Amino acid sequence: MNLRLFSSTLISTTMTVALTTTFLACDDAKTTPKSDAGTDVPAASDAAKDSSSGDAAADDGGLTPIQARGQYLVNAVIACSDCHTPRDPVTMGPDMTMFLAGNPNFAVAPNGDKLPTRNLTNHETGLKNRTDDEIKGMFQNGMRPVATGGTEALNPVMPYYVFHNMSDDDANAIVAYLRTVPGVDNMIPRRGAFFDVPMPAPALDLTKVPVPDDAFPEKESALRGKYLT
Protein backbone atom coordinates (compact mmCIF):
# COMPACT_ATOMS: atom_id res chain seq x y z
CA MET A 1 0.00 0.00 0.00
CA ASN A 2 1.45 3.41 -0.92
CA LEU A 3 1.81 6.17 1.65
CA ARG A 4 -1.03 8.23 0.19
CA LEU A 5 -3.49 5.36 0.53
CA PHE A 6 -2.10 4.51 3.98
CA SER A 7 -2.66 8.10 5.13
CA SER A 8 -6.15 8.18 3.67
CA THR A 9 -7.08 4.95 5.42
CA LEU A 10 -5.62 6.15 8.71
CA ILE A 11 -7.42 9.49 8.62
CA SER A 12 -10.75 7.91 7.70
CA THR A 13 -10.39 5.29 10.42
CA THR A 14 -9.36 7.86 13.03
CA MET A 15 -12.46 9.95 12.32
CA THR A 16 -14.72 6.92 12.56
CA VAL A 17 -13.18 5.74 15.83
CA ALA A 18 -13.27 9.23 17.31
CA LEU A 19 -16.95 9.73 16.48
CA THR A 20 -17.93 6.27 17.71
CA THR A 21 -15.99 6.37 20.96
CA THR A 22 -17.02 9.95 21.70
CA PHE A 23 -20.66 8.88 21.43
CA LEU A 24 -20.00 5.94 23.72
CA ALA A 25 -18.17 8.13 26.20
CA CYS A 26 -21.09 10.56 26.31
CA ASP A 27 -23.53 7.67 26.67
CA ASP A 28 -21.42 6.38 29.55
CA ALA A 29 -23.25 8.73 31.93
CA LYS A 30 -26.42 6.71 31.36
CA THR A 31 -24.89 3.53 32.72
CA THR A 32 -23.67 2.50 36.15
CA PRO A 33 -20.11 1.54 35.14
CA LYS A 34 -17.52 4.29 34.80
CA SER A 35 -14.19 4.31 33.01
CA ASP A 36 -10.70 4.54 34.38
CA ALA A 37 -11.36 7.76 36.27
CA GLY A 38 -14.53 6.42 37.90
CA THR A 39 -15.01 3.99 40.74
CA ASP A 40 -18.26 2.20 39.94
CA VAL A 41 -16.48 -0.44 37.87
CA PRO A 42 -13.87 -2.15 40.06
CA ALA A 43 -10.39 -1.15 39.00
CA ALA A 44 -8.17 -3.98 37.89
CA SER A 45 -5.85 -5.07 40.69
CA ASP A 46 -2.58 -6.95 40.88
CA ALA A 47 -4.51 -10.11 40.12
CA ALA A 48 -4.79 -8.84 36.55
CA LYS A 49 -1.13 -9.74 36.08
CA ASP A 50 -2.38 -13.29 35.74
CA SER A 51 -5.47 -12.97 33.60
CA SER A 52 -6.40 -16.61 34.10
CA SER A 53 -6.52 -16.23 37.87
CA GLY A 54 -9.81 -17.13 39.48
CA ASP A 55 -8.86 -16.05 42.98
CA ALA A 56 -11.02 -12.93 43.00
CA ALA A 57 -14.67 -13.31 43.91
CA ALA A 58 -16.90 -13.72 40.88
CA ASP A 59 -19.80 -11.37 40.14
CA ASP A 60 -23.38 -12.50 39.54
CA GLY A 61 -22.52 -13.26 35.93
CA GLY A 62 -19.71 -15.61 36.94
CA LEU A 63 -16.98 -13.08 36.13
CA THR A 64 -14.31 -11.83 38.49
CA PRO A 65 -14.12 -8.05 38.99
CA ILE A 66 -11.21 -7.89 36.54
CA GLN A 67 -13.08 -9.87 33.91
CA ALA A 68 -16.22 -7.76 34.44
CA ARG A 69 -14.23 -4.59 33.88
CA GLY A 70 -12.82 -6.07 30.69
CA GLN A 71 -16.32 -7.05 29.57
CA TYR A 72 -17.47 -3.45 30.03
CA LEU A 73 -14.51 -2.08 28.08
CA VAL A 74 -14.82 -4.60 25.24
CA ASN A 75 -18.58 -4.44 24.84
CA ALA A 76 -19.60 -0.93 25.94
CA VAL A 77 -16.60 1.30 25.23
CA ILE A 78 -14.45 -0.20 22.48
CA ALA A 79 -17.31 -2.11 20.82
CA CYS A 80 -15.03 -4.88 19.54
CA SER A 81 -18.00 -6.91 18.35
CA ASP A 82 -18.91 -4.29 15.74
CA CYS A 83 -15.95 -5.47 13.67
CA HIS A 84 -15.13 -8.90 15.07
CA THR A 85 -18.62 -10.44 14.97
CA PRO A 86 -19.89 -11.35 11.47
CA ARG A 87 -23.33 -10.22 10.30
CA ASP A 88 -26.29 -12.52 9.90
CA PRO A 89 -27.00 -12.55 6.14
CA VAL A 90 -30.76 -12.46 6.74
CA THR A 91 -31.21 -9.93 9.54
CA MET A 92 -27.94 -8.07 8.84
CA GLY A 93 -27.55 -7.86 12.60
CA PRO A 94 -24.65 -9.44 14.50
CA ASP A 95 -24.57 -13.25 14.40
CA MET A 96 -24.33 -13.93 18.13
CA THR A 97 -23.52 -17.60 17.52
CA MET A 98 -20.23 -16.23 16.15
CA PHE A 99 -19.67 -13.58 18.82
CA LEU A 100 -16.15 -12.15 18.44
CA ALA A 101 -15.22 -15.06 16.15
CA GLY A 102 -13.96 -12.80 13.36
CA ASN A 103 -15.34 -11.66 10.04
CA PRO A 104 -13.48 -12.94 6.95
CA ASN A 105 -15.31 -10.44 4.72
CA PHE A 106 -15.04 -7.31 6.83
CA ALA A 107 -13.72 -5.16 3.97
CA VAL A 108 -13.17 -5.83 0.27
CA ALA A 109 -10.81 -3.83 -1.95
CA PRO A 110 -11.59 -2.93 -5.58
CA ASN A 111 -9.24 -5.70 -6.73
CA GLY A 112 -11.10 -8.28 -4.62
CA ASP A 113 -8.55 -8.50 -1.80
CA LYS A 114 -10.20 -8.91 1.58
CA LEU A 115 -9.42 -7.50 4.99
CA PRO A 116 -10.78 -9.89 7.63
CA THR A 117 -11.08 -9.29 11.34
CA ARG A 118 -9.52 -11.82 13.66
CA ASN A 119 -11.10 -14.48 15.84
CA LEU A 120 -10.95 -13.21 19.43
CA THR A 121 -12.59 -16.21 21.08
CA ASN A 122 -10.94 -18.70 23.40
CA HIS A 123 -10.31 -21.25 20.63
CA GLU A 124 -7.19 -22.57 18.91
CA THR A 125 -8.21 -20.63 15.79
CA GLY A 126 -8.55 -17.54 17.96
CA LEU A 127 -6.60 -16.34 20.99
CA LYS A 128 -6.41 -19.52 23.06
CA ASN A 129 -2.77 -20.18 22.23
CA ARG A 130 -1.67 -16.56 22.45
CA THR A 131 0.06 -15.22 25.54
CA ASP A 132 -1.27 -12.19 27.38
CA ASP A 133 1.65 -10.11 26.08
CA GLU A 134 1.00 -11.21 22.50
CA ILE A 135 -2.65 -10.20 22.75
CA LYS A 136 -1.79 -6.81 24.21
CA GLY A 137 0.91 -6.35 21.59
CA MET A 138 -1.74 -6.75 18.90
CA PHE A 139 -4.44 -4.44 20.21
CA GLN A 140 -2.05 -1.84 21.66
CA ASN A 141 0.95 -1.86 19.34
CA GLY A 142 -0.40 -3.22 16.08
CA MET A 143 2.07 -6.10 15.87
CA ARG A 144 0.81 -9.63 15.24
CA PRO A 145 2.94 -12.78 15.63
CA VAL A 146 3.11 -14.88 12.47
CA ALA A 147 3.55 -18.63 12.11
CA THR A 148 6.91 -18.27 10.39
CA GLY A 149 8.31 -16.33 13.32
CA GLY A 150 8.54 -12.62 13.97
CA THR A 151 5.65 -10.20 13.64
CA GLU A 152 3.77 -8.22 11.04
CA ALA A 153 2.04 -4.85 11.27
CA LEU A 154 -1.74 -4.75 11.54
CA ASN A 155 -3.74 -2.60 9.18
CA PRO A 156 -4.74 0.63 10.99
CA VAL A 157 -8.42 -0.11 10.46
CA MET A 158 -7.76 -1.72 13.84
CA PRO A 159 -7.26 1.40 16.01
CA TYR A 160 -4.35 0.08 18.05
CA TYR A 161 -2.75 3.53 17.85
CA VAL A 162 -5.59 4.74 20.10
CA PHE A 163 -5.60 1.71 22.42
CA HIS A 164 -1.83 2.13 22.88
CA ASN A 165 -2.54 4.74 25.56
CA MET A 166 -4.73 2.40 27.60
CA SER A 167 -3.70 1.88 31.21
CA ASP A 168 -2.04 -1.41 32.11
CA ASP A 169 -4.97 -2.26 34.38
CA ASP A 170 -7.48 -1.80 31.58
CA ALA A 171 -5.38 -3.72 29.05
CA ASN A 172 -5.02 -6.61 31.50
CA ALA A 173 -8.76 -6.54 32.19
CA ILE A 174 -9.52 -6.83 28.47
CA VAL A 175 -7.28 -9.87 28.14
CA ALA A 176 -8.88 -11.40 31.24
CA TYR A 177 -12.34 -11.00 29.73
CA LEU A 178 -11.34 -12.32 26.31
CA ARG A 179 -10.15 -15.50 28.04
CA THR A 180 -13.77 -16.08 29.11
CA VAL A 181 -15.35 -15.72 25.64
CA PRO A 182 -16.56 -19.16 24.51
CA GLY A 183 -14.38 -20.61 21.79
CA VAL A 184 -15.64 -20.69 18.21
CA ASP A 185 -13.86 -22.72 15.54
CA ASN A 186 -13.37 -20.13 12.82
CA MET A 187 -10.07 -20.02 10.98
CA ILE A 188 -9.58 -16.55 9.55
CA PRO A 189 -7.47 -16.27 6.37
CA ARG A 190 -4.65 -13.77 6.02
CA ARG A 191 -5.61 -10.37 4.62
CA GLY A 192 -5.09 -9.60 0.94
CA ALA A 193 -1.89 -7.84 -0.11
CA PHE A 194 -3.85 -4.66 -0.88
CA PHE A 195 -4.29 -4.13 2.86
CA ASP A 196 -0.65 -4.75 3.84
CA VAL A 197 1.17 -1.90 5.54
CA PRO A 198 4.92 -1.47 5.99
CA MET A 199 4.75 -0.60 9.67
CA PRO A 200 2.24 0.10 12.45
CA ALA A 201 0.58 3.51 12.58
CA PRO A 202 2.11 5.83 15.20
CA ALA A 203 0.39 6.00 18.55
CA LEU A 204 -1.91 8.91 19.30
CA ASP A 205 -0.07 11.61 21.30
CA LEU A 206 -2.44 12.42 24.14
CA THR A 207 -0.49 15.58 24.98
CA LYS A 208 -1.80 17.04 21.73
CA VAL A 209 -5.44 16.32 22.57
CA PRO A 210 -7.21 19.42 23.96
CA VAL A 211 -7.97 19.45 27.69
CA PRO A 212 -11.35 20.78 28.87
CA ASP A 213 -11.33 24.22 30.44
CA ASP A 214 -11.14 24.35 34.24
CA ALA A 215 -14.45 26.21 34.28
CA PHE A 216 -16.25 23.44 32.41
CA PRO A 217 -18.86 22.11 34.88
CA GLU A 218 -18.31 18.44 33.93
CA LYS A 219 -14.54 18.50 33.61
CA GLU A 220 -14.01 15.19 35.41
CA SER A 221 -16.46 13.43 33.10
CA ALA A 222 -14.88 15.13 30.08
CA LEU A 223 -11.42 13.93 31.12
CA ARG A 224 -12.82 10.41 31.39
CA GLY A 225 -14.17 10.81 27.86
CA LYS A 226 -10.75 11.98 26.69
CA TYR A 227 -9.17 8.82 28.07
CA LEU A 228 -11.78 6.60 26.44
CA THR A 229 -11.52 8.23 23.02
Short mmCIF file of N, CA, C and O in Angstrom, two decimals, residues 39-144:
data_model
loop_
_atom_site.label_atom_id
_atom_site.label_comp_id
_atom_site.label_asym_id
_atom_site.label_seq_id
_atom_site.Cartn_x
_atom_site.Cartn_y
_atom_site.Cartn_z
N THR A 39 -15.21 5.03 39.73
CA THR A 39 -15.01 3.99 40.74
C THR A 39 -16.10 2.95 40.73
O THR A 39 -16.02 1.97 41.46
N ASP A 40 -17.14 3.14 39.90
CA ASP A 40 -18.26 2.20 39.94
C ASP A 40 -17.88 0.84 39.39
O ASP A 40 -18.35 -0.18 39.85
N VAL A 41 -17.01 0.82 38.36
CA VAL A 41 -16.48 -0.44 37.87
C VAL A 41 -15.20 -0.73 38.63
O VAL A 41 -14.30 0.11 38.67
N PRO A 42 -15.06 -1.89 39.27
CA PRO A 42 -13.87 -2.15 40.06
C PRO A 42 -12.62 -2.02 39.22
O PRO A 42 -12.53 -2.57 38.13
N ALA A 43 -11.66 -1.28 39.72
CA ALA A 43 -10.39 -1.15 39.00
C ALA A 43 -9.65 -2.47 39.02
O ALA A 43 -9.71 -3.23 39.99
N ALA A 44 -8.94 -2.74 37.94
CA ALA A 44 -8.17 -3.98 37.89
C ALA A 44 -7.06 -3.93 38.94
O ALA A 44 -6.42 -2.92 39.14
N SER A 45 -6.84 -5.04 39.63
CA SER A 45 -5.85 -5.07 40.69
C SER A 45 -4.64 -5.88 40.24
O SER A 45 -4.49 -6.22 39.08
N ASP A 46 -3.76 -6.18 41.21
CA ASP A 46 -2.58 -6.95 40.88
C ASP A 46 -2.93 -8.32 40.32
O ASP A 46 -2.12 -8.92 39.62
N ALA A 47 -4.11 -8.80 40.64
CA ALA A 47 -4.51 -10.11 40.12
C ALA A 47 -4.60 -10.11 38.61
O ALA A 47 -4.53 -11.16 37.98
N ALA A 48 -4.70 -8.92 38.00
CA ALA A 48 -4.79 -8.84 36.55
C ALA A 48 -3.48 -9.27 35.90
O ALA A 48 -3.44 -9.55 34.70
N LYS A 49 -2.40 -9.30 36.65
CA LYS A 49 -1.13 -9.74 36.08
C LYS A 49 -1.20 -11.19 35.62
O LYS A 49 -0.42 -11.63 34.80
N ASP A 50 -2.12 -11.93 36.20
CA ASP A 50 -2.38 -13.29 35.74
C ASP A 50 -3.83 -13.35 35.34
O ASP A 50 -4.71 -13.56 36.15
N SER A 51 -4.09 -13.13 34.05
CA SER A 51 -5.47 -12.97 33.60
C SER A 51 -6.29 -14.24 33.76
O SER A 51 -7.50 -14.20 33.71
N SER A 52 -5.64 -15.37 33.95
CA SER A 52 -6.40 -16.61 34.10
C SER A 52 -6.72 -16.90 35.56
O SER A 52 -7.35 -17.89 35.87
N SER A 53 -6.30 -16.01 36.44
CA SER A 53 -6.52 -16.23 37.87
C SER A 53 -7.99 -16.20 38.21
O SER A 53 -8.73 -15.35 37.75
N GLY A 54 -8.43 -17.12 39.05
CA GLY A 54 -9.81 -17.13 39.48
C GLY A 54 -9.93 -16.86 40.96
O GLY A 54 -10.93 -17.17 41.58
N ASP A 55 -8.88 -16.26 41.55
CA ASP A 55 -8.86 -16.05 42.98
C ASP A 55 -9.88 -15.01 43.44
O ASP A 55 -10.45 -15.12 44.52
N ALA A 56 -10.09 -13.98 42.59
CA ALA A 56 -11.02 -12.93 43.00
C ALA A 56 -12.45 -13.45 42.99
O ALA A 56 -12.80 -14.34 42.22
N ALA A 57 -13.29 -12.88 43.84
CA ALA A 57 -14.67 -13.31 43.91
C ALA A 57 -15.39 -12.98 42.61
O ALA A 57 -15.22 -11.91 42.05
N ALA A 58 -16.20 -13.91 42.14
CA ALA A 58 -16.90 -13.72 40.88
C ALA A 58 -18.15 -12.87 41.10
O ALA A 58 -18.73 -12.85 42.19
N ASP A 59 -18.56 -12.13 40.05
CA ASP A 59 -19.80 -11.37 40.14
C ASP A 59 -20.98 -12.28 39.83
O ASP A 59 -20.84 -13.48 39.63
N ASP A 60 -22.18 -11.70 39.76
CA ASP A 60 -23.38 -12.50 39.54
C ASP A 60 -23.37 -13.20 38.19
O ASP A 60 -24.06 -14.20 37.99
N GLY A 61 -22.60 -12.65 37.25
CA GLY A 61 -22.52 -13.26 35.93
C GLY A 61 -21.42 -14.29 35.83
O GLY A 61 -21.13 -14.78 34.73
N GLY A 62 -20.78 -14.62 36.95
CA GLY A 62 -19.71 -15.61 36.94
C GLY A 62 -18.36 -15.04 36.59
O GLY A 62 -17.40 -15.79 36.43
N LEU A 63 -18.24 -13.71 36.46
CA LEU A 63 -16.98 -13.08 36.13
C LEU A 63 -16.33 -12.48 37.37
O LEU A 63 -17.02 -11.99 38.27
N THR A 64 -15.03 -12.52 37.43
CA THR A 64 -14.31 -11.83 38.49
C THR A 64 -14.40 -10.34 38.23
O THR A 64 -14.75 -9.90 37.12
N PRO A 65 -14.09 -9.50 39.22
CA PRO A 65 -14.12 -8.05 38.99
C PRO A 65 -13.25 -7.61 37.81
O PRO A 65 -13.63 -6.73 37.06
N ILE A 66 -12.10 -8.25 37.65
CA ILE A 66 -11.21 -7.89 36.54
C ILE A 66 -11.86 -8.25 35.21
O ILE A 66 -11.86 -7.46 34.26
N GLN A 67 -12.42 -9.43 35.14
CA GLN A 67 -13.08 -9.87 33.91
C GLN A 67 -14.30 -9.00 33.60
O GLN A 67 -14.56 -8.68 32.43
N ALA A 68 -15.04 -8.61 34.64
CA ALA A 68 -16.22 -7.76 34.44
C ALA A 68 -15.83 -6.40 33.91
O ALA A 68 -16.51 -5.82 33.06
N ARG A 69 -14.73 -5.87 34.40
CA ARG A 69 -14.23 -4.59 33.88
C ARG A 69 -13.85 -4.74 32.41
O ARG A 69 -14.16 -3.89 31.58
N GLY A 70 -13.18 -5.83 32.08
CA GLY A 70 -12.82 -6.07 30.69
C GLY A 70 -14.03 -6.22 29.81
O GLY A 70 -14.06 -5.74 28.67
N GLN A 71 -15.08 -6.89 30.33
CA GLN A 71 -16.32 -7.05 29.57
C GLN A 71 -16.93 -5.68 29.26
O GLN A 71 -17.38 -5.43 28.13
N TYR A 72 -16.94 -4.81 30.24
CA TYR A 72 -17.47 -3.45 30.03
C TYR A 72 -16.67 -2.71 28.97
O TYR A 72 -17.24 -2.08 28.06
N LEU A 73 -15.35 -2.79 29.05
CA LEU A 73 -14.51 -2.08 28.08
C LEU A 73 -14.69 -2.64 26.68
O LEU A 73 -14.82 -1.90 25.70
N VAL A 74 -14.71 -3.96 26.56
CA VAL A 74 -14.82 -4.60 25.24
C VAL A 74 -16.18 -4.36 24.61
O VAL A 74 -16.28 -4.06 23.42
N ASN A 75 -17.24 -4.47 25.41
CA ASN A 75 -18.58 -4.44 24.84
C ASN A 75 -19.23 -3.06 24.84
O ASN A 75 -20.03 -2.75 23.93
N ALA A 76 -18.91 -2.22 25.83
CA ALA A 76 -19.60 -0.93 25.94
C ALA A 76 -18.77 0.25 25.47
O ALA A 76 -19.33 1.25 25.03
N VAL A 77 -17.45 0.16 25.58
CA VAL A 77 -16.60 1.30 25.23
C VAL A 77 -15.93 1.10 23.87
O VAL A 77 -16.10 1.90 22.96
N ILE A 78 -15.19 0.02 23.72
CA ILE A 78 -14.45 -0.20 22.48
C ILE A 78 -15.33 -0.77 21.38
O ILE A 78 -15.08 -0.55 20.19
N ALA A 79 -16.37 -1.50 21.77
CA ALA A 79 -17.31 -2.11 20.82
C ALA A 79 -16.58 -3.03 19.83
O ALA A 79 -16.77 -2.93 18.62
N CYS A 80 -15.79 -3.95 20.38
CA CYS A 80 -15.03 -4.88 19.54
C CYS A 80 -15.93 -5.71 18.62
O CYS A 80 -15.55 -6.05 17.50
N SER A 81 -17.13 -6.02 19.12
CA SER A 81 -18.00 -6.91 18.35
C SER A 81 -18.48 -6.27 17.05
O SER A 81 -18.87 -6.98 16.12
N ASP A 82 -18.47 -4.95 16.97
CA ASP A 82 -18.91 -4.29 15.74
C ASP A 82 -18.10 -4.76 14.53
O ASP A 82 -18.62 -4.85 13.42
N CYS A 83 -16.83 -5.03 14.76
CA CYS A 83 -15.95 -5.47 13.67
C CYS A 83 -15.66 -6.97 13.72
O CYS A 83 -15.49 -7.59 12.67
N HIS A 84 -15.60 -7.53 14.92
CA HIS A 84 -15.13 -8.90 15.07
C HIS A 84 -16.25 -9.94 15.14
O HIS A 84 -15.97 -11.13 15.30
N THR A 85 -17.50 -9.50 15.03
CA THR A 85 -18.62 -10.44 14.97
C THR A 85 -19.25 -10.33 13.59
O THR A 85 -19.67 -9.24 13.19
N PRO A 86 -19.31 -11.43 12.82
CA PRO A 86 -19.89 -11.35 11.47
C PRO A 86 -21.38 -11.05 11.52
O PRO A 86 -22.04 -11.26 12.53
N ARG A 87 -21.91 -10.56 10.41
CA ARG A 87 -23.33 -10.22 10.30
C ARG A 87 -24.14 -11.42 9.83
O ARG A 87 -23.69 -12.22 9.03
N ASP A 88 -25.35 -11.51 10.37
CA ASP A 88 -26.29 -12.52 9.90
C ASP A 88 -26.77 -12.09 8.51
O ASP A 88 -27.24 -10.96 8.34
N PRO A 89 -26.64 -12.95 7.50
CA PRO A 89 -27.00 -12.55 6.14
C PRO A 89 -28.48 -12.24 5.95
O PRO A 89 -28.86 -11.55 4.99
N VAL A 90 -29.33 -12.71 6.85
CA VAL A 90 -30.76 -12.46 6.74
C VAL A 90 -31.16 -11.18 7.46
O VAL A 90 -31.76 -10.27 6.89
N THR A 91 -30.81 -11.09 8.74
CA THR A 91 -31.21 -9.93 9.54
C THR A 91 -30.25 -8.76 9.40
O THR A 91 -30.59 -7.63 9.72
N MET A 92 -29.02 -9.05 8.94
CA MET A 92 -27.94 -8.07 8.84
C MET A 92 -27.51 -7.54 10.20
O MET A 92 -26.75 -6.59 10.30
N GLY A 93 -28.02 -8.17 11.26
CA GLY A 93 -27.55 -7.86 12.60
C GLY A 93 -26.39 -8.77 12.95
O GLY A 93 -26.02 -9.67 12.17
N PRO A 94 -25.76 -8.58 14.11
CA PRO A 94 -24.65 -9.44 14.50
C PRO A 94 -25.09 -10.89 14.71
O PRO A 94 -26.15 -11.15 15.29
N ASP A 95 -24.30 -11.82 14.21
CA ASP A 95 -24.57 -13.25 14.40
C ASP A 95 -23.99 -13.65 15.75
O ASP A 95 -22.79 -13.91 15.85
N MET A 96 -24.83 -13.70 16.77
CA MET A 96 -24.33 -13.93 18.13
C MET A 96 -23.84 -15.35 18.35
O MET A 96 -23.21 -15.63 19.36
N THR A 97 -24.11 -16.26 17.42
CA THR A 97 -23.52 -17.60 17.52
C THR A 97 -22.04 -17.55 17.15
O THR A 97 -21.32 -18.51 17.38
N MET A 98 -21.62 -16.42 16.55
CA MET A 98 -20.23 -16.23 16.15
C MET A 98 -19.64 -15.01 16.86
O MET A 98 -18.77 -14.32 16.33
N PHE A 99 -20.09 -14.78 18.08
CA PHE A 99 -19.67 -13.58 18.82
C PHE A 99 -18.15 -13.50 18.94
O PHE A 99 -17.51 -14.41 19.47
N LEU A 100 -17.59 -12.44 18.41
CA LEU A 100 -16.15 -12.15 18.44
C LEU A 100 -15.31 -13.20 17.71
O LEU A 100 -14.10 -13.29 17.92
N ALA A 101 -15.94 -13.98 16.84
CA ALA A 101 -15.22 -15.06 16.15
C ALA A 101 -14.54 -14.60 14.87
O ALA A 101 -13.92 -15.41 14.17
N GLY A 102 -14.63 -13.31 14.54
CA GLY A 102 -13.96 -12.80 13.36
C GLY A 102 -14.85 -12.77 12.14
O GLY A 102 -15.75 -13.59 11.99
N ASN A 103 -14.56 -11.82 11.27
CA ASN A 103 -15.34 -11.66 10.04
C ASN A 103 -14.38 -11.72 8.85
O ASN A 103 -13.62 -10.79 8.61
N PRO A 104 -14.42 -12.80 8.07
CA PRO A 104 -13.48 -12.94 6.95
C PRO A 104 -13.75 -11.97 5.81
O PRO A 104 -12.90 -11.78 4.94
N ASN A 105 -14.93 -11.35 5.80
CA ASN A 105 -15.31 -10.44 4.72
C ASN A 105 -15.56 -9.02 5.22
O ASN A 105 -16.43 -8.31 4.71
N PHE A 106 -14.80 -8.62 6.21
CA PHE A 106 -15.04 -7.31 6.83
C PHE A 106 -14.92 -6.17 5.83
O PHE A 106 -15.74 -5.25 5.80
N ALA A 107 -13.90 -6.19 5.00
CA ALA A 107 -13.72 -5.16 3.97
C ALA A 107 -13.18 -5.82 2.71
O ALA A 107 -12.40 -6.77 2.77
N VAL A 108 -13.61 -5.29 1.56
CA VAL A 108 -13.17 -5.83 0.27
C VAL A 108 -12.64 -4.69 -0.59
O VAL A 108 -13.32 -3.67 -0.77
N ALA A 109 -11.43 -4.85 -1.11
CA ALA A 109 -10.81 -3.83 -1.95
C ALA A 109 -11.33 -3.93 -3.38
O ALA A 109 -11.92 -4.94 -3.78
N PRO A 110 -11.15 -2.89 -4.19
CA PRO A 110 -11.59 -2.93 -5.58
C PRO A 110 -11.03 -4.10 -6.38
O PRO A 110 -11.68 -4.58 -7.32
N ASN A 111 -9.84 -4.57 -6.00
CA ASN A 111 -9.24 -5.70 -6.73
C ASN A 111 -9.69 -7.05 -6.18
O ASN A 111 -9.22 -8.10 -6.63
N GLY A 112 -10.60 -7.04 -5.19
CA GLY A 112 -11.10 -8.28 -4.62
C GLY A 112 -10.39 -8.75 -3.37
O GLY A 112 -10.86 -9.67 -2.69
N ASP A 113 -9.25 -8.14 -3.03
CA ASP A 113 -8.55 -8.50 -1.80
C ASP A 113 -9.45 -8.20 -0.60
O ASP A 113 -10.17 -7.19 -0.58
N LYS A 114 -9.36 -9.06 0.40
CA LYS A 114 -10.20 -8.91 1.58
C LYS A 114 -9.37 -8.57 2.82
O LYS A 114 -8.23 -9.01 2.96
N LEU A 115 -9.99 -7.80 3.68
CA LEU A 115 -9.42 -7.50 4.99
C LEU A 115 -10.33 -8.12 6.04
O LEU A 115 -11.41 -7.60 6.32
N PRO A 116 -9.93 -9.25 6.60
CA PRO A 116 -10.78 -9.89 7.63
C PRO A 116 -10.48 -9.31 9.00
O PRO A 116 -9.48 -8.62 9.20
N THR A 117 -11.36 -9.58 9.93
CA THR A 117 -11.08 -9.29 11.34
C THR A 117 -10.84 -10.61 12.04
O THR A 117 -11.43 -11.63 11.69
N ARG A 118 -10.00 -10.59 13.03
CA ARG A 118 -9.52 -11.82 13.66
C ARG A 118 -10.50 -12.42 14.66
O ARG A 118 -11.34 -11.74 15.23
N ASN A 119 -10.34 -13.72 14.86
CA ASN A 119 -11.10 -14.48 15.84
C ASN A 119 -10.55 -14.16 17.24
O ASN A 119 -9.38 -14.44 17.53
N LEU A 120 -11.38 -13.58 18.08
CA LEU A 120 -10.95 -13.21 19.43
C LEU A 120 -11.45 -14.16 20.50
O LEU A 120 -11.30 -13.89 21.69
N THR A 121 -12.04 -15.29 20.09
CA THR A 121 -12.59 -16.21 21.08
C THR A 121 -11.51 -17.12 21.65
O THR A 121 -10.39 -17.22 21.12
N ASN A 122 -11.88 -17.81 22.71
CA ASN A 122 -10.94 -18.70 23.40
C ASN A 122 -10.89 -20.06 22.70
O ASN A 122 -11.27 -21.09 23.26
N HIS A 123 -10.42 -20.04 21.45
CA HIS A 123 -10.31 -21.25 20.63
C HIS A 123 -8.94 -21.26 19.96
O HIS A 123 -8.30 -20.22 19.82
N GLU A 124 -8.50 -22.45 19.56
CA GLU A 124 -7.19 -22.57 18.91
C GLU A 124 -7.10 -21.71 17.65
O GLU A 124 -6.01 -21.26 17.27
N THR A 125 -8.23 -21.49 16.97
CA THR A 125 -8.21 -20.63 15.79
C THR A 125 -8.34 -19.15 16.16
O THR A 125 -8.36 -18.29 15.29
N GLY A 126 -8.45 -18.90 17.47
CA GLY A 126 -8.55 -17.54 17.96
C GLY A 126 -7.36 -17.18 18.84
O GLY A 126 -6.22 -17.27 18.42
N LEU A 127 -7.65 -16.83 20.10
CA LEU A 127 -6.60 -16.34 20.99
C LEU A 127 -6.15 -17.35 22.04
O LEU A 127 -5.28 -17.04 22.85
N LYS A 128 -6.69 -18.56 22.00
CA LYS A 128 -6.41 -19.52 23.06
C LYS A 128 -4.92 -19.78 23.23
O LYS A 128 -4.44 -19.93 24.36
N ASN A 129 -4.19 -19.86 22.14
CA ASN A 129 -2.77 -20.18 22.23
C ASN A 129 -1.86 -18.95 22.25
O ASN A 129 -0.64 -19.08 22.18
N ARG A 130 -2.45 -17.79 22.35
CA ARG A 130 -1.67 -16.56 22.45
C ARG A 130 -1.40 -16.22 23.91
O ARG A 130 -2.25 -16.43 24.78
N THR A 131 -0.23 -15.67 24.18
CA THR A 131 0.06 -15.22 25.54
C THR A 131 -0.61 -13.87 25.78
O THR A 131 -1.03 -13.18 24.84
N ASP A 132 -0.70 -13.49 27.05
CA ASP A 132 -1.27 -12.19 27.38
C ASP A 132 -0.51 -11.07 26.68
O ASP A 132 -1.09 -10.13 26.15
N ASP A 133 0.83 -11.15 26.70
CA ASP A 133 1.65 -10.11 26.08
C ASP A 133 1.44 -10.05 24.57
O ASP A 133 1.45 -8.97 23.98
N GLU A 134 1.26 -11.20 23.94
CA GLU A 134 1.00 -11.21 22.50
C GLU A 134 -0.33 -10.54 22.17
O GLU A 134 -0.43 -9.78 21.20
N ILE A 135 -1.34 -10.81 22.98
CA ILE A 135 -2.65 -10.20 22.75
C ILE A 135 -2.57 -8.69 22.92
O ILE A 135 -3.06 -7.91 22.09
N LYS A 136 -1.92 -8.25 23.99
CA LYS A 136 -1.79 -6.81 24.21
C LYS A 136 -0.92 -6.16 23.13
O LYS A 136 -1.17 -5.02 22.73
N GLY A 137 0.07 -6.88 22.66
CA GLY A 137 0.91 -6.35 21.59
C GLY A 137 0.13 -6.12 20.32
O GLY A 137 0.43 -5.20 19.54
N MET A 138 -0.91 -6.93 20.09
CA MET A 138 -1.74 -6.75 18.90
C MET A 138 -2.67 -5.56 19.04
O MET A 138 -2.72 -4.70 18.17
N PHE A 139 -3.43 -5.50 20.15
CA PHE A 139 -4.44 -4.44 20.21
C PHE A 139 -3.90 -3.11 20.74
O PHE A 139 -4.57 -2.09 20.67
N GLN A 140 -2.64 -3.10 21.22
CA GLN A 140 -2.05 -1.84 21.66
C GLN A 140 -0.91 -1.34 20.78
O GLN A 140 -0.68 -0.14 20.69
N ASN A 141 -0.22 -2.25 20.13
CA ASN A 141 0.95 -1.86 19.34
C ASN A 141 0.85 -2.21 17.86
O ASN A 141 1.73 -1.85 17.08
N GLY A 142 -0.21 -2.92 17.48
CA GLY A 142 -0.40 -3.22 16.08
C GLY A 142 0.60 -4.22 15.51
O GLY A 142 0.87 -4.20 14.31
N MET A 143 1.11 -5.09 16.33
CA MET A 143 2.07 -6.10 15.87
C MET A 143 1.52 -7.49 16.17
O MET A 143 1.23 -7.83 17.32
N ARG A 144 1.39 -8.30 15.12
CA ARG A 144 0.81 -9.63 15.24
C ARG A 144 1.86 -10.70 14.97
O ARG A 144 2.56 -10.66 13.95
#
